[in-house]
Coordinates of C-alpha atoms in Angstrom, one line a residue:
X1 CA 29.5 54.5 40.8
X2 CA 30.6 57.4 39.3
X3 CA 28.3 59.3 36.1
X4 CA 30.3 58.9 32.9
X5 CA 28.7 61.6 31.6
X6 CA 28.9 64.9 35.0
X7 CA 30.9 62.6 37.1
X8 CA 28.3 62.8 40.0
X9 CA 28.5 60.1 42.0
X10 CA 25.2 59.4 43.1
X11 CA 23.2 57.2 40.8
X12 CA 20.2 54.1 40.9
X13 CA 19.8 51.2 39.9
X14 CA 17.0 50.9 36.8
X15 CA 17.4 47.1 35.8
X16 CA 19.9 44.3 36.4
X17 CA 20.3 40.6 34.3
X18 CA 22.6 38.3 34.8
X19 CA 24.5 37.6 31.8
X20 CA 27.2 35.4 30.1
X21 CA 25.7 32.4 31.9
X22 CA 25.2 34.1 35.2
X23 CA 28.8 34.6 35.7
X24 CA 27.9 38.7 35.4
X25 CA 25.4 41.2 36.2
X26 CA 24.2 43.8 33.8
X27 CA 22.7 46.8 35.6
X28 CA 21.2 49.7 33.6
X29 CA 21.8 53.1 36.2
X30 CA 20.5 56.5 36.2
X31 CA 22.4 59.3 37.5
X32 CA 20.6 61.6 40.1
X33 CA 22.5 64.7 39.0
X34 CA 21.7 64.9 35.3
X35 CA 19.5 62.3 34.3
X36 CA 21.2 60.4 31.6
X37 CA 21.3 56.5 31.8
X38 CA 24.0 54.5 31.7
X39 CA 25.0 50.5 32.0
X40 CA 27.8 48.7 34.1
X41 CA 28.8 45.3 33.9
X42 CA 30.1 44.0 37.2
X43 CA 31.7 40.4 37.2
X44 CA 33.6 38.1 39.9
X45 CA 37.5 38.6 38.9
X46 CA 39.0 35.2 39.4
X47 CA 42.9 35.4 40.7
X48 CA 45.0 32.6 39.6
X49 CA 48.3 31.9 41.9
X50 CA 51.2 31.6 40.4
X51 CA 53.9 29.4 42.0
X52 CA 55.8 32.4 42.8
X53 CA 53.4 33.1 44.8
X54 CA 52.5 36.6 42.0
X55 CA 48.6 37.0 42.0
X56 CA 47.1 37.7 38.6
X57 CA 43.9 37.8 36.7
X58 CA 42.6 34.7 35.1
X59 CA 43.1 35.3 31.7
X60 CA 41.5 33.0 28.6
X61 CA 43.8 35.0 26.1
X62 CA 46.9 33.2 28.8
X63 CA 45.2 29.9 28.0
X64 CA 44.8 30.3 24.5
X65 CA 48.4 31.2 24.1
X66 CA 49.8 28.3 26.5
X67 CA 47.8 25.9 24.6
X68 CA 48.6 27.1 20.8
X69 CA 52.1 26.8 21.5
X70 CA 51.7 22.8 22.2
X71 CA 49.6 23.1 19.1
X72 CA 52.3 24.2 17.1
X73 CA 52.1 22.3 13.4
X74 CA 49.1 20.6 14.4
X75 CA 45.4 20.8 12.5
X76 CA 43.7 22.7 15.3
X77 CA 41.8 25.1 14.2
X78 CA 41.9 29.0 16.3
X79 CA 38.2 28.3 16.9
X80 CA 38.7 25.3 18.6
X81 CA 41.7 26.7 20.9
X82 CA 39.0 29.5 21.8
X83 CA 36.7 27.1 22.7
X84 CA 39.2 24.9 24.8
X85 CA 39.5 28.4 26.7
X86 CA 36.0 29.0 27.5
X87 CA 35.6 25.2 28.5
X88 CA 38.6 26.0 30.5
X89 CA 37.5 29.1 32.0
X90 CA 33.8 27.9 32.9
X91 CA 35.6 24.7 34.7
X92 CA 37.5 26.8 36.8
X93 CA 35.1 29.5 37.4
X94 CA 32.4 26.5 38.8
X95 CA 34.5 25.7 41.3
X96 CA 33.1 28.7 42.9
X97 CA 36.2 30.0 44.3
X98 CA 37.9 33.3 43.8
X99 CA 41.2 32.7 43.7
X100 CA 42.5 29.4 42.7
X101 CA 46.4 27.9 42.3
X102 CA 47.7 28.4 39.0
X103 CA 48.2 24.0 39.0
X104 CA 44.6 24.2 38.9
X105 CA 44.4 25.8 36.1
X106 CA 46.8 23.4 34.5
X107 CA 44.8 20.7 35.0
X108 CA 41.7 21.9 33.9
X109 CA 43.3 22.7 30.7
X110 CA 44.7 18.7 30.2
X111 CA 41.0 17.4 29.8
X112 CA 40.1 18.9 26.8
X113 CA 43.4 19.4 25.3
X114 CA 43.4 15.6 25.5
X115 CA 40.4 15.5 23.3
X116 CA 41.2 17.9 20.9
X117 CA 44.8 16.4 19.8
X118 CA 46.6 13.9 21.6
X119 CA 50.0 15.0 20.1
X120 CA 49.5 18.4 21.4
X121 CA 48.3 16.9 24.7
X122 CA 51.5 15.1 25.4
X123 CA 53.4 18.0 24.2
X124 CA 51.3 20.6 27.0
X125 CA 51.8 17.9 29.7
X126 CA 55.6 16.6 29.4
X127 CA 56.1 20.7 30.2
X128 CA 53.5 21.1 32.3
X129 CA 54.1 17.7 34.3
X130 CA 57.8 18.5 33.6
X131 CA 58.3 14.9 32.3
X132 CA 62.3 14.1 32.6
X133 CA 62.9 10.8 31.2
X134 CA 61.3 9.1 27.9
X135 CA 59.7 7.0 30.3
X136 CA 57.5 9.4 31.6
X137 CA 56.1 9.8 28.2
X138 CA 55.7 6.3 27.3
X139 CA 54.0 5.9 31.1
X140 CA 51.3 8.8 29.4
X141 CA 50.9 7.3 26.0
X142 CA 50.1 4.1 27.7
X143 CA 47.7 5.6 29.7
X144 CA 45.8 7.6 26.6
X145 CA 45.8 4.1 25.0
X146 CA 44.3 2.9 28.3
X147 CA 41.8 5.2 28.0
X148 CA 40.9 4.3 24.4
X149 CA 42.1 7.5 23.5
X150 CA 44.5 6.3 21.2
X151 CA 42.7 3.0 19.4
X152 CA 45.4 0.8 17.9
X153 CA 44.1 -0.5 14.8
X154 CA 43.1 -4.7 15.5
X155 CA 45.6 -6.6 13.4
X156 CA 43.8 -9.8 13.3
X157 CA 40.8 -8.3 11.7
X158 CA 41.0 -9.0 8.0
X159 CA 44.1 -11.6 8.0
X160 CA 41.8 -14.7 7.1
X161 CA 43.4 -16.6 10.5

């Protein structure tokens, strides 16, 4: 590790912490050559694979993008889209691999885009599950309904039958 301040190369280690959740390590250095003290941050880089086979860095800002676009018009707030990217990241990060397939990512991002907005949900996954028929989408809404995702108001309730 080179000095920022004489560029010497040689330095020590003073103190290291884990931080953001463990998922990097702080370490405080002093440099042999002049003294002066300063701190790295070294984290695990997570490679997503595209299916071009491109290898690139996992990136929340990517997720946040993807996912405000199936968004678009809805009432989700740019908090909860930044959220929905750490959730997102720490999913695919506990998997405890370093490179992971780019469908992996996809996936992880379909859970809790499903329970921030359904609409935008069915919007992320007719592309991302390239839906080609209106069936495909009925076949989904059925399946949010299954999952009590979508409640249909109980008709009976209230009609004095």
């Amino acid at each position: 590790m080179r000095c920022p301040f004489c560029r010497g190369e040689d330095s020590r280690v003073v103190d290291s912490r884990e931080i953001d959740e463990g998922q990097a390590i702080r370490r405080r250095r002093s440099c042999s050559a002049c003294g002066r003290r300063f701190t790295t941050v070294e984290e695990v880089v997570l490679s997503v694979v595209k299916r071009s086979g491109v290898t690139e860095s996992f990136s929340r800002d990517k997720v946040v993008r993807g996912v405000r676009r199936a968004c678009q018009g809805r009432p989700v707030e740019e908090d909860a889209l930044q959220q929905l990217a750490h959730k997102v990241e720490d999913s695919v990060r506990s998997q405890g691999v370093a490179e992971l397939q780019s469908h992996e990512v996809g996936l992880a991002i379909l859970g809790p885009l499903r329970e921030l907005d359904e609409v935008a949900y069915l919007r992320f996954a007719s592309v991302y599950r390239a839906f080609s028929s209106v069936e495909d989408f009925e076949r989904e809404i059925r399946d949010l309904r299954a999952a009590d995702v979508l409640v249909e108001p109980d008709e009976t309730v209230g009609s004095g039958e």
